[in-house]
PDB file of C-alpha atoms and ligand atoms in Angstrom:
ATOM      1  CA  MET A   6     -70.828 -14.123 181.584  1.00  0.00           C
ATOM      2  CA  HIS A   7     -70.553 -15.570 185.057  1.00  0.00           C
ATOM      3  CA  GLU A   8     -67.965 -13.946 187.317  1.00  0.00           C
ATOM      4  CA  ASN A   9     -66.005 -17.228 187.650  1.00  0.00           C
ATOM      5  CA  LYS A  10     -65.617 -17.372 183.866  1.00  0.00           C
ATOM      6  CA  VAL A  11     -63.623 -13.977 183.829  1.00  0.00           C
ATOM      7  CA  SER A  12     -60.013 -14.878 183.133  1.00  0.00           C
ATOM      8  CA  LEU A  13     -57.719 -13.882 185.988  1.00  0.00           C
ATOM      9  CA  LYS A  14     -55.098 -12.935 183.379  1.00  0.00           C
ATOM     10  CA  HIS A  15     -57.359 -10.264 181.924  1.00  0.00           C
ATOM     11  CA  PRO A  16     -55.800  -6.851 182.652  1.00  0.00           C
ATOM     12  CA  ARG A  17     -59.206  -5.679 183.872  1.00  0.00           C
ATOM     13  CA  ALA A  18     -60.334  -8.842 185.533  1.00  0.00           C
ATOM     14  CA  THR A  19     -61.509  -7.315 188.868  1.00  0.00           C
ATOM     15  CA  SER A  20     -63.674  -4.690 187.006  1.00  0.00           C
ATOM     16  CA  LEU A  21     -65.060  -7.500 184.757  1.00  0.00           C
ATOM     17  CA  ARG A  22     -65.947  -9.733 187.634  1.00  0.00           C
ATOM     18  CA  ILE A  23     -67.831  -6.836 189.235  1.00  0.00           C
ATOM     19  CA  ARG A  24     -69.704  -6.276 186.118  1.00  0.00           C
ATOM     20  CA  ALA A  25     -70.479  -9.943 185.839  1.00  0.00           C
ATOM     21  CA  LYS A  26     -72.035  -9.926 189.346  1.00  0.00           C
ATOM     22  CA  LEU A  27     -74.268  -6.921 188.278  1.00  0.00           C
ATOM     23  CA  VAL A  28     -75.289  -8.648 185.024  1.00  0.00           C
ATOM     24  CA  HIS A  29     -76.198 -11.785 187.094  1.00  0.00           C
ATOM     25  CA  GLY A  30     -78.100  -9.459 189.384  1.00  0.00           C
ATOM     26  CA  PHE A  31     -79.964  -8.118 186.363  1.00  0.00           C
ATOM     27  CA  GLU A  32     -80.774 -11.574 185.110  1.00  0.00           C
ATOM     28  CA  ILE A  33     -82.259 -12.769 188.348  1.00  0.00           C
ATOM     29  CA  GLY A  34     -84.293  -9.567 188.635  1.00  0.00           C
ATOM     30  CA  VAL A  35     -82.354  -7.937 191.507  1.00  0.00           C
ATOM     31  CA  THR A  36     -80.717  -5.061 189.640  1.00  0.00           C
ATOM     32  CA  SER A  37     -82.691  -2.789 187.326  1.00  0.00           C
ATOM     33  CA  ALA A  38     -81.428  -1.715 183.838  1.00  0.00           C
ATOM     34  CA  PHE A  39     -80.990   1.812 185.310  1.00  0.00           C
ATOM     35  CA  GLY A  40     -78.729   0.175 187.944  1.00  0.00           C
ATOM     36  CA  LEU A  41     -76.401  -0.990 185.239  1.00  0.00           C
ATOM     37  CA  PHE A  42     -75.980   2.588 183.937  1.00  0.00           C
ATOM     38  CA  ALA A  43     -75.448   3.914 187.354  1.00  0.00           C
ATOM     39  CA  HIS A  44     -72.621   1.362 187.739  1.00  0.00           C
ATOM     40  CA  GLY A  45     -71.084   2.603 184.509  1.00  0.00           C
ATOM     41  CA  ARG A  46     -70.897   6.102 185.856  1.00  0.00           C
ATOM     42  CA  GLY A  47     -69.278   4.859 188.985  1.00  0.00           C
ATOM     43  CA  GLU A  48     -66.726   2.746 186.967  1.00  0.00           C
ATOM     44  CA  ALA A  49     -65.642   5.919 185.129  1.00  0.00           C
ATOM     45  CA  PHE A  50     -64.817   7.674 188.387  1.00  0.00           C
ATOM     46  CA  ASP A  51     -63.109   4.601 189.765  1.00  0.00           C
ATOM     47  CA  TYR A  52     -60.810   4.681 186.705  1.00  0.00           C
ATOM     48  CA  LEU A  53     -59.919   8.239 187.574  1.00  0.00           C
ATOM     49  CA  ILE A  54     -59.440   7.445 191.266  1.00  0.00           C
ATOM     50  CA  GLY A  55     -57.123   4.529 190.475  1.00  0.00           C
ATOM     51  CA  GLU A  56     -59.250   1.644 191.619  1.00  0.00           C
ATOM     52  CA  ASN A  57     -57.832   1.768 195.141  1.00  0.00           C
ATOM     53  CA  THR A  58     -59.199   2.896 198.539  1.00  0.00           C
ATOM     54  CA  THR A  59     -57.639   6.302 199.159  1.00  0.00           C
ATOM     55  CA  ASP A  60     -56.549   7.711 202.612  1.00  0.00           C
ATOM     56  CA  ASN A  61     -59.507  10.142 202.568  1.00  0.00           C
ATOM     57  CA  ALA A  62     -61.843   7.301 201.860  1.00  0.00           C
ATOM     58  CA  LYS A  63     -60.445   5.412 204.871  1.00  0.00           C
ATOM     59  CA  GLN A  64     -61.051   8.458 207.116  1.00  0.00           C
ATOM     60  CA  ALA A  65     -64.692   8.653 205.934  1.00  0.00           C
ATOM     61  CA  ILE A  66     -65.073   4.847 206.599  1.00  0.00           C
ATOM     62  CA  LYS A  67     -63.863   5.415 210.145  1.00  0.00           C
ATOM     63  CA  ALA A  68     -66.305   8.251 210.712  1.00  0.00           C
ATOM     64  CA  ALA A  69     -69.083   6.199 209.127  1.00  0.00           C
ATOM     65  CA  ALA A  70     -68.325   3.238 211.458  1.00  0.00           C
ATOM     66  CA  ALA A  71     -68.512   5.525 214.484  1.00  0.00           C
ATOM     67  CA  SER A  72     -71.710   7.103 213.320  1.00  0.00           C
ATOM     68  CA  LEU A  73     -73.412   3.789 212.732  1.00  0.00           C
ATOM     69  CA  LEU A  74     -72.374   2.648 216.255  1.00  0.00           C
ATOM     70  CA  LEU A  75     -73.610   5.904 217.776  1.00  0.00           C
ATOM     71  CA  GLY A  76     -77.069   5.601 216.033  1.00  0.00           C
ATOM     72  CA  GLN A  77     -79.986   4.733 218.343  1.00  0.00           C
ATOM     73  CA  ASN A  78     -81.771   3.448 215.147  1.00  0.00           C
ATOM     74  CA  SER A  79     -79.287   2.868 212.432  1.00  0.00           C
ATOM     75  CA  VAL A  80     -80.726   1.661 209.127  1.00  0.00           C
ATOM     76  CA  LEU A  81     -78.924   0.211 206.051  1.00  0.00           C
ATOM     77  CA  SER A  82     -80.846   0.992 202.889  1.00  0.00           C
ATOM     78  CA  VAL A  83     -80.553  -1.795 200.303  1.00  0.00           C
ATOM     79  CA  ASN A  84     -81.038  -1.213 196.545  1.00  0.00           C
ATOM     80  CA  GLY A  85     -80.563  -3.606 193.535  1.00  0.00           C
ATOM     81  CA  ASN A  86     -76.908  -2.680 192.936  1.00  0.00           C
ATOM     82  CA  VAL A  87     -75.629  -3.254 196.441  1.00  0.00           C
ATOM     83  CA  ALA A  88     -77.754  -6.480 196.753  1.00  0.00           C
ATOM     84  CA  ALA A  89     -76.046  -7.803 193.640  1.00  0.00           C
ATOM     85  CA  LEU A  90     -72.511  -6.622 194.582  1.00  0.00           C
ATOM     86  CA  VAL A  91     -72.141  -6.996 198.396  1.00  0.00           C
ATOM     87  CA  PRO A  92     -74.950  -8.881 199.977  1.00  0.00           C
ATOM     88  CA  GLU A  93     -72.872 -10.780 202.545  1.00  0.00           C
ATOM     89  CA  GLU A  94     -71.048  -7.666 203.688  1.00  0.00           C
ATOM     90  CA  LEU A  95     -74.395  -5.813 204.114  1.00  0.00           C
ATOM     91  CA  VAL A  96     -75.817  -8.565 206.332  1.00  0.00           C
ATOM     92  CA  LYS A  97     -72.695  -8.720 208.282  1.00  0.00           C
ATOM     93  CA  LEU A  98     -72.707  -4.995 208.782  1.00  0.00           C
ATOM     94  CA  ALA A  99     -76.237  -5.131 209.993  1.00  0.00           C
ATOM     95  CA  LYS A 100     -75.143  -7.579 212.577  1.00  0.00           C
ATOM     96  CA  THR A 101     -71.896  -5.861 213.724  1.00  0.00           C
ATOM     97  CA  SER A 102     -73.418  -2.420 213.955  1.00  0.00           C
ATOM     98  CA  LYS A 103     -76.786  -3.557 215.192  1.00  0.00           C
ATOM     99  CA  ALA A 104     -78.521  -1.796 212.299  1.00  0.00           C
ATOM    100  CA  LYS A 105     -81.665  -2.775 210.499  1.00  0.00           C
ATOM    101  CA  LEU A 106     -81.844  -3.664 206.888  1.00  0.00           C
ATOM    102  CA  GLU A 107     -84.466  -2.045 204.684  1.00  0.00           C
ATOM    103  CA  ILE A 108     -85.186  -2.652 200.974  1.00  0.00           C
ATOM    104  CA  ASN A 109     -85.824   0.668 199.348  1.00  0.00           C
ATOM    105  CA  LEU A 110     -85.905   0.928 195.532  1.00  0.00           C
ATOM    106  CA  TYR A 111     -85.938   3.758 193.069  1.00  0.00           C
ATOM    107  CA  HIS A 112     -87.563   1.509 190.435  1.00  0.00           C
ATOM    108  CA  ARG A 113     -89.924  -0.319 192.653  1.00  0.00           C
ATOM    109  CA  SER A 114     -91.629  -3.567 191.922  1.00  0.00           C
ATOM    110  CA  LYS A 115     -92.905  -6.406 194.101  1.00  0.00           C
ATOM    111  CA  GLU A 116     -90.920  -8.924 192.029  1.00  0.00           C
ATOM    112  CA  ARG A 117     -87.623  -6.970 192.531  1.00  0.00           C
ATOM    113  CA  GLU A 118     -88.230  -6.583 196.228  1.00  0.00           C
ATOM    114  CA  GLU A 119     -88.787 -10.288 196.579  1.00  0.00           C
ATOM    115  CA  ALA A 120     -85.686 -11.108 194.512  1.00  0.00           C
ATOM    116  CA  ILE A 121     -83.580  -8.970 196.679  1.00  0.00           C
ATOM    117  CA  TRP A 122     -85.170 -10.351 199.933  1.00  0.00           C
ATOM    118  CA  LYS A 123     -84.294 -13.862 198.702  1.00  0.00           C
ATOM    119  CA  VAL A 124     -80.623 -12.835 198.014  1.00  0.00           C
ATOM    120  CA  LEU A 125     -80.332 -11.311 201.511  1.00  0.00           C
ATOM    121  CA  GLN A 126     -81.913 -14.417 203.096  1.00  0.00           C
ATOM    122  CA  ASP A 127     -79.511 -16.674 201.251  1.00  0.00           C
ATOM    123  CA  VAL A 128     -76.648 -14.926 202.998  1.00  0.00           C
ATOM    124  CA  GLY A 129     -78.097 -15.067 206.429  1.00  0.00           C
ATOM    125  CA  ALA A 130     -80.505 -11.998 206.797  1.00  0.00           C
ATOM    126  CA  LYS A 131     -83.300 -12.827 209.251  1.00  0.00           C
ATOM    127  CA  GLU A 132     -85.293  -9.564 209.241  1.00  0.00           C
ATOM    128  CA  VAL A 133     -85.548  -7.119 206.363  1.00  0.00           C
ATOM    129  CA  TYR A 134     -87.871  -4.173 206.420  1.00  0.00           C
ATOM    130  CA  GLY A 135     -89.649  -2.341 203.689  1.00  0.00           C
ATOM    131  CA  LEU A 136     -91.636  -5.287 202.263  1.00  0.00           C
ATOM    132  CA  ASP A 137     -94.763  -5.296 204.263  1.00  0.00           C
ATOM    133  CA  SER A 138     -97.221  -2.695 203.113  1.00  0.00           C
ATOM    134  CA  LYS A 139     -98.836  -2.726 206.497  1.00  0.00           C
ATOM    135  CA  TYR A 140     -95.887  -0.649 207.770  1.00  0.00           C
ATOM    136  CA  HIS A 141     -95.502   1.602 204.782  1.00  0.00           C
ATOM    137  CA  GLU A 142     -95.259   5.261 205.547  1.00  0.00           C
ATOM    138  CA  THR A 143     -94.825   8.170 203.046  1.00  0.00           C
ATOM    139  CA  ILE A 144     -92.276  10.787 203.327  1.00  0.00           C
ATOM    140  CA  PRO A 145     -93.478  13.894 201.345  1.00  0.00           C
ATOM    141  CA  GLU A 146     -90.053  15.371 201.163  1.00  0.00           C
ATOM    142  CA  ILE A 147     -89.071  12.603 198.636  1.00  0.00           C
ATOM    143  CA  HIS A 148     -90.588  12.698 195.190  1.00  0.00           C
ATOM    144  CA  SER A 149     -89.813   9.242 193.725  1.00  0.00           C
ATOM    145  CA  GLU A 150     -91.225   5.797 194.648  1.00  0.00           C
ATOM    146  CA  ARG A 151     -88.549   5.840 197.382  1.00  0.00           C
ATOM    147  CA  ARG A 152     -90.740   8.074 199.407  1.00  0.00           C
ATOM    148  CA  ILE A 153     -92.441   4.883 200.685  1.00  0.00           C
ATOM    149  CA  VAL A 154     -90.508   3.726 203.795  1.00  0.00           C
ATOM    150  CA  ASP A 155     -91.043   1.370 206.630  1.00  0.00           C
ATOM    151  CA  HIS A 156     -92.414   2.785 209.786  1.00  0.00           C
ATOM    152  CA  ARG A 157     -90.033   0.491 211.890  1.00  0.00           C
ATOM    153  CA  GLY A 158     -87.040   1.312 209.756  1.00  0.00           C
ATOM    154  CA  LEU A 159     -86.139   4.332 207.696  1.00  0.00           C
ATOM    155  CA  PHE A 160     -88.991   6.368 208.968  1.00  0.00           C
ATOM    156  CA  ILE A 161     -87.842   6.502 212.512  1.00  0.00           C
ATOM    157  CA  ALA A 162     -84.095   6.060 211.810  1.00  0.00           C
ATOM    158  CA  ASP A 163     -81.564   8.623 213.151  1.00  0.00           C
ATOM    159  CA  VAL A 164     -78.657   7.263 211.129  1.00  0.00           C
ATOM    160  CA  VAL A 165     -79.084   6.042 207.507  1.00  0.00           C
ATOM    161  CA  PHE A 166     -76.589   4.285 205.390  1.00  0.00           C
ATOM    162  CA  VAL A 167     -77.596   4.859 201.730  1.00  0.00           C
ATOM    163  CA  PRO A 168     -74.864   3.656 199.353  1.00  0.00           C
ATOM    164  CA  LEU A 169     -75.208   4.412 195.657  1.00  0.00           C
ATOM    165  CA  GLU A 170     -78.069   6.799 196.338  1.00  0.00           C
ATOM    166  CA  ASP A 171     -80.039   9.247 194.200  1.00  0.00           C
ATOM    167  CA  GLY A 172     -79.557  12.891 194.963  1.00  0.00           C
ATOM    168  CA  ASP A 173     -83.200  13.718 195.542  1.00  0.00           C
ATOM    169  CA  ARG A 174     -83.684  11.086 198.172  1.00  0.00           C
ATOM    170  CA  THR A 175     -80.352  12.112 199.974  1.00  0.00           C
ATOM    171  CA  GLU A 176     -81.721  15.655 200.070  1.00  0.00           C
ATOM    172  CA  GLY A 177     -85.064  14.486 201.435  1.00  0.00           C
ATOM    173  CA  LEU A 178     -83.428  12.419 204.174  1.00  0.00           C
ATOM    174  CA  VAL A 179     -81.098  15.201 205.117  1.00  0.00           C
ATOM    175  CA  ARG A 180     -84.024  17.619 205.342  1.00  0.00           C
ATOM    176  CA  LEU A 181     -85.759  15.147 207.668  1.00  0.00           C
ATOM    177  CA  GLY A 182     -82.775  15.591 210.062  1.00  0.00           C
ATOM    178  CA  LYS A 183     -81.393  12.119 209.529  1.00  0.00           C
ATOM    179  CA  ARG A 184     -77.550  11.556 209.605  1.00  0.00           C
ATOM    180  CA  VAL A 185     -76.807  10.353 206.119  1.00  0.00           C
ATOM    181  CA  ILE A 186     -73.926   8.164 205.233  1.00  0.00           C
ATOM    182  CA  THR A 187     -73.294   7.241 201.689  1.00  0.00           C
ATOM    183  CA  VAL A 188     -70.737   5.479 199.383  1.00  0.00           C
ATOM    184  CA  ASP A 189     -70.352   7.132 196.001  1.00  0.00           C
ATOM    185  CA  LEU A 190     -67.390   6.955 193.580  1.00  0.00           C
ATOM    186  CA  ASN A 191     -68.356  10.329 192.195  1.00  0.00           C
ATOM    187  CA  PRO A 192     -67.361  13.133 194.648  1.00  0.00           C
ATOM    188  CA  LEU A 193     -69.320  15.625 192.565  1.00  0.00           C
ATOM    189  CA  SER A 194     -72.737  13.873 192.596  1.00  0.00           C
ATOM    190  CA  ARG A 195     -75.507  15.578 194.594  1.00  0.00           C
ATOM    191  CA  THR A 196     -75.611  12.648 196.928  1.00  0.00           C
ATOM    192  CA  ALA A 197     -71.869  12.840 197.665  1.00  0.00           C
ATOM    193  CA  GLN A 198     -72.242  16.674 198.081  1.00  0.00           C
ATOM    194  CA  MET A 199     -75.219  16.455 200.372  1.00  0.00           C
ATOM    195  CA  ALA A 200     -74.553  13.590 202.717  1.00  0.00           C
ATOM    196  CA  GLY A 201     -73.031  14.026 206.165  1.00  0.00           C
ATOM    197  CA  ILE A 202     -70.432  11.370 205.516  1.00  0.00           C
ATOM    198  CA  THR A 203     -69.428  10.448 202.006  1.00  0.00           C
ATOM    199  CA  ILE A 204     -67.144   7.436 201.377  1.00  0.00           C
ATOM    200  CA  VAL A 205     -65.745   8.093 197.874  1.00  0.00           C
ATOM    201  CA  ASP A 206     -64.819   4.552 197.071  1.00  0.00           C
ATOM    202  CA  ASN A 207     -66.185   1.479 195.274  1.00  0.00           C
ATOM    203  CA  VAL A 208     -68.795  -0.184 197.416  1.00  0.00           C
ATOM    204  CA  VAL A 209     -67.048  -3.456 196.737  1.00  0.00           C
ATOM    205  CA  ARG A 210     -63.897  -2.267 198.486  1.00  0.00           C
ATOM    206  CA  ALA A 211     -65.573   0.032 201.062  1.00  0.00           C
ATOM    207  CA  LEU A 212     -67.929  -2.463 202.646  1.00  0.00           C
ATOM    208  CA  PRO A 213     -65.330  -4.962 203.859  1.00  0.00           C
ATOM    209  CA  LEU A 214     -63.256  -2.167 205.362  1.00  0.00           C
ATOM    210  CA  LEU A 215     -66.303  -0.668 207.019  1.00  0.00           C
ATOM    211  CA  ASN A 216     -67.141  -3.973 208.582  1.00  0.00           C
ATOM    212  CA  ALA A 217     -63.604  -4.398 209.902  1.00  0.00           C
ATOM    213  CA  THR A 218     -63.706  -0.821 211.255  1.00  0.00           C
ATOM    214  CA  VAL A 219     -66.961  -1.367 213.000  1.00  0.00           C
ATOM    215  CA  ARG A 220     -65.621  -4.448 214.659  1.00  0.00           C
ATOM    216  CA  LYS A 221     -62.465  -2.503 215.731  1.00  0.00           C
ATOM    217  CA  LEU A 222     -64.474   0.413 217.185  1.00  0.00           C
ATOM    218  CA  ARG A 223     -67.264  -1.625 218.815  1.00  0.00           C
ATOM    219  CA  LYS A 224     -65.686  -1.496 222.278  1.00  0.00           C
ATOM    220  CA  GLU A 225     -65.009   2.330 222.180  1.00  0.00           C
ATOM    221  CA  SER A 226     -66.814   4.672 224.487  1.00  0.00           C
ATOM    222  CA  VAL A 227     -69.649   6.860 223.268  1.00  0.00           C
ATOM    223  CA  GLU A 228     -67.406   9.895 223.846  1.00  0.00           C
ATOM    224  CA  SER A 229     -64.519   8.533 221.755  1.00  0.00           C
ATOM    225  CA  LEU A 230     -66.973   7.613 218.913  1.00  0.00           C
ATOM    226  CA  GLN A 231     -68.532  11.006 219.087  1.00  0.00           C
ATOM    227  CA  ASN A 232     -65.028  12.554 218.965  1.00  0.00           C
ATOM    228  CA  ILE A 233     -64.300  10.724 215.657  1.00  0.00           C
ATOM    229  CA  VAL A 234     -67.479  11.899 214.129  1.00  0.00           C
ATOM    230  CA  ASP A 235     -67.038  15.504 215.328  1.00  0.00           C
ATOM    231  CA  LYS A 236     -63.512  15.675 214.026  1.00  0.00           C
ATOM    232  CA  PHE A 237     -64.636  14.516 210.489  1.00  0.00           C
ATOM    233  CA  ASP A 238     -65.303  17.275 207.927  1.00  0.00           C
ATOM    234  CA  ASN A 239     -67.170  15.989 204.883  1.00  0.00           C
ATOM    235  CA  GLN A 240     -66.440  19.103 202.776  1.00  0.00           C
ATOM    236  CA  GLN A 241     -62.798  18.816 203.477  1.00  0.00           C
ATOM    237  CA  ASN A 242     -62.761  15.117 202.734  1.00  0.00           C
ATOM    238  CA  LEU A 243     -64.654  15.639 199.377  1.00  0.00           C
ATOM    239  CA  SER A 244     -62.019  18.328 198.645  1.00  0.00           C
ATOM    240  CA  GLN A 245     -59.246  15.751 199.209  1.00  0.00           C
ATOM    241  CA  ALA A 246     -61.122  13.286 196.920  1.00  0.00           C
ATOM    242  CA  ILE A 247     -61.212  15.790 194.115  1.00  0.00           C
ATOM    243  CA  GLN A 248     -57.640  16.796 194.650  1.00  0.00           C
ATOM    244  CA  HIS A 249     -56.611  13.196 194.618  1.00  0.00           C
ATOM    245  CA  ILE A 250     -58.088  12.772 191.095  1.00  0.00           C
ATOM    246  CA  ASN A 251     -56.531  16.030 190.115  1.00  0.00           C
ATOM    247  CA  ARG A 252     -53.009  15.004 191.219  1.00  0.00           C
ATOM    248  CA  ARG A 253     -53.370  11.656 189.654  1.00  0.00           C
ATOM    249  CA  LEU A 254     -54.345  12.869 186.291  1.00  0.00           C
ATOM    250  CA  ASN A 255     -51.681  15.540 186.332  1.00  0.00           C
ATOM    251  CA  GLY A 256     -49.116  12.836 187.011  1.00  0.00           C
ATOM    252  CA  LEU A 257     -50.574  10.655 184.129  1.00  0.00           C
ATOM    253  CA  ALA A 258     -50.592  13.638 181.828  1.00  0.00           C
ATOM    254  CA  LYS A 259     -46.892  14.441 182.562  1.00  0.00           C
ATOM    255  CA  ALA A 260     -45.956  10.768 182.141  1.00  0.00           C
ATOM    256  CA  GLN A 261     -47.794  10.621 178.891  1.00  0.00           C
ATOM    257  CA  GLY A 262     -46.044  13.778 177.604  1.00  0.00           C
ATOM    258  CA  ALA A 263     -42.639  12.413 178.607  1.00  0.00           C
ATOM    259  CA  GLN A 264     -43.221   9.505 176.169  1.00  0.00           C
ATOM    260  CA  SER A 265     -43.307  11.964 173.231  1.00  0.00           C
ATOM    261  CA  ALA A 266     -40.529  11.722 170.736  1.00  0.00           C
ATOM    262  CA  GLY A 267     -41.077  15.415 169.859  1.00  0.00           C
ATOM    263  CA  GLY A 268     -43.439  15.560 166.987  1.00  0.00           C
ATOM    264  CA  ASN A 269     -45.254  13.222 164.633  1.00  0.00           C
ATOM    265  CA  PRO A 270     -42.703  11.507 162.308  1.00  0.00           C
ATOM    266  CA  GLU A 271     -45.202  11.430 159.420  1.00  0.00           C
TER     267      GLU A 271
HETATM  268  P1  ATP B 314     -77.042  12.057 192.045  1.00  0.00           P
HETATM  269  O1  ATP B 314     -78.526  11.823 191.829  1.00  0.00           O
HETATM  270  O2  ATP B 314     -76.525  11.849 193.484  1.00  0.00           O
HETATM  271  O3  ATP B 314     -76.545  13.373 191.583  1.00  0.00           O
HETATM  272  P2  ATP B 314     -76.363  10.553 189.785  1.00  0.00           P
HETATM  273  O4  ATP B 314     -77.683  10.989 189.240  1.00  0.00           O
HETATM  274  O5  ATP B 314     -75.083  10.899 189.005  1.00  0.00           O
HETATM  275  O6  ATP B 314     -76.167  11.016 191.178  1.00  0.00           O
HETATM  276  P3  ATP B 314     -77.404   8.000 190.443  1.00  0.00           P
HETATM  277  O7  ATP B 314     -77.649   7.035 189.411  1.00  0.00           O
HETATM  278  O8  ATP B 314     -78.421   8.744 191.161  1.00  0.00           O
HETATM  279  O9  ATP B 314     -76.352   8.961 189.829  1.00  0.00           O
HETATM  280  O10 ATP B 314     -76.567   7.313 191.681  1.00  0.00           O
HETATM  281  C1  ATP B 314     -75.570   6.331 191.394  1.00  0.00           C
HETATM  282  C2  ATP B 314     -74.317   6.867 192.065  1.00  0.00           C
HETATM  283  O11 ATP B 314     -73.528   5.780 192.521  1.00  0.00           O
HETATM  284  C3  ATP B 314     -73.419   7.588 190.997  1.00  0.00           C
HETATM  285  O12 ATP B 314     -72.879   8.762 191.591  1.00  0.00           O
HETATM  286  C4  ATP B 314     -72.214   6.580 190.748  1.00  0.00           C
HETATM  287  O13 ATP B 314     -71.054   7.188 190.621  1.00  0.00           O
HETATM  288  C5  ATP B 314     -72.258   5.755 192.051  1.00  0.00           C
HETATM  289  N1  ATP B 314     -71.833   4.385 191.930  1.00  0.00           N
HETATM  290  C6  ATP B 314     -72.151   3.459 190.928  1.00  0.00           C
HETATM  291  N2  ATP B 314     -71.604   2.282 191.148  1.00  0.00           N
HETATM  292  C7  ATP B 314     -70.813   2.397 192.294  1.00  0.00           C
HETATM  293  C8  ATP B 314     -70.129   1.441 192.967  1.00  0.00           C
HETATM  294  N3  ATP B 314     -69.893   0.193 192.629  1.00  0.00           N
HETATM  295  N4  ATP B 314     -69.517   1.949 194.188  1.00  0.00           N
HETATM  296  C9  ATP B 314     -69.653   3.245 194.539  1.00  0.00           C
HETATM  297  N5  ATP B 314     -70.437   4.159 193.886  1.00  0.00           N
HETATM  298  C10 ATP B 314     -71.032   3.745 192.779  1.00  0.00           C
HETATM  299 MG1   MG B 315     -79.591  10.825 190.443  1.00  0.00          MG
END
């Protein structure tokens, strides 16, 4: 179903529209079948979070914006899910934060890379790394197909933005000394746990906010940006994300119990 065909009256219209974008991405060869499963896992956590951007996510977004602006060589890694969900926002973010875009896929194929490149081009991308094998470099710390990176991009990057990332690759990038920023709805995933800055939010909500925050912080001094990054504590932020889910579920459990008439009438 196309996203425009989802009825606005449906109680879960937003979620269904996001799904429709991904299904469309799958149909045009941008998203892999594995990407659809990954989205399902994300959705489950979004349900628990309450499908809203939390205060702790906003704090992580601010630190991420500052970190991207501080990077000498910031690179935004593009996979099939983010290309299907937020291509315009990614291209915008590359412009506002002067970062490079690089296509880097877990389930790699020439066709999928080309399909993603086309989507990015359609929304205004001029230069995208990762496609030309002349510049391919292998990172031995990473075990999947994603070990192949672009010499001009991820290979030399100091700050990397890797939304919806796999744990192995995050670990490899951290081990290489890169500052890793991720967006992940699951605060317990290895990626969320290992990254330097984890935005626990849906990428669909987080990217527009990240763009707005980059625009707001663009004029700030290096010292003030550094101060924002230094004050941010990812472990504390993750703890708040888990506490948020905990509090919310406790509240829901109490409200559910209060509806009880005191025993089953049968
Ligand atoms: P890890 O490898 O980090 O332990 P995983 O194996 O559980 O994670 P992957 O498939 O490797 O999961 O990565 C996908 C991650 O992206 C999951 O943690 C999932 O919750 C998250 N995710 C999926 N869709 C979204 C979305 N729209 N916004 C934010 N996060 C998402
Ligand atoms: Mg994984």
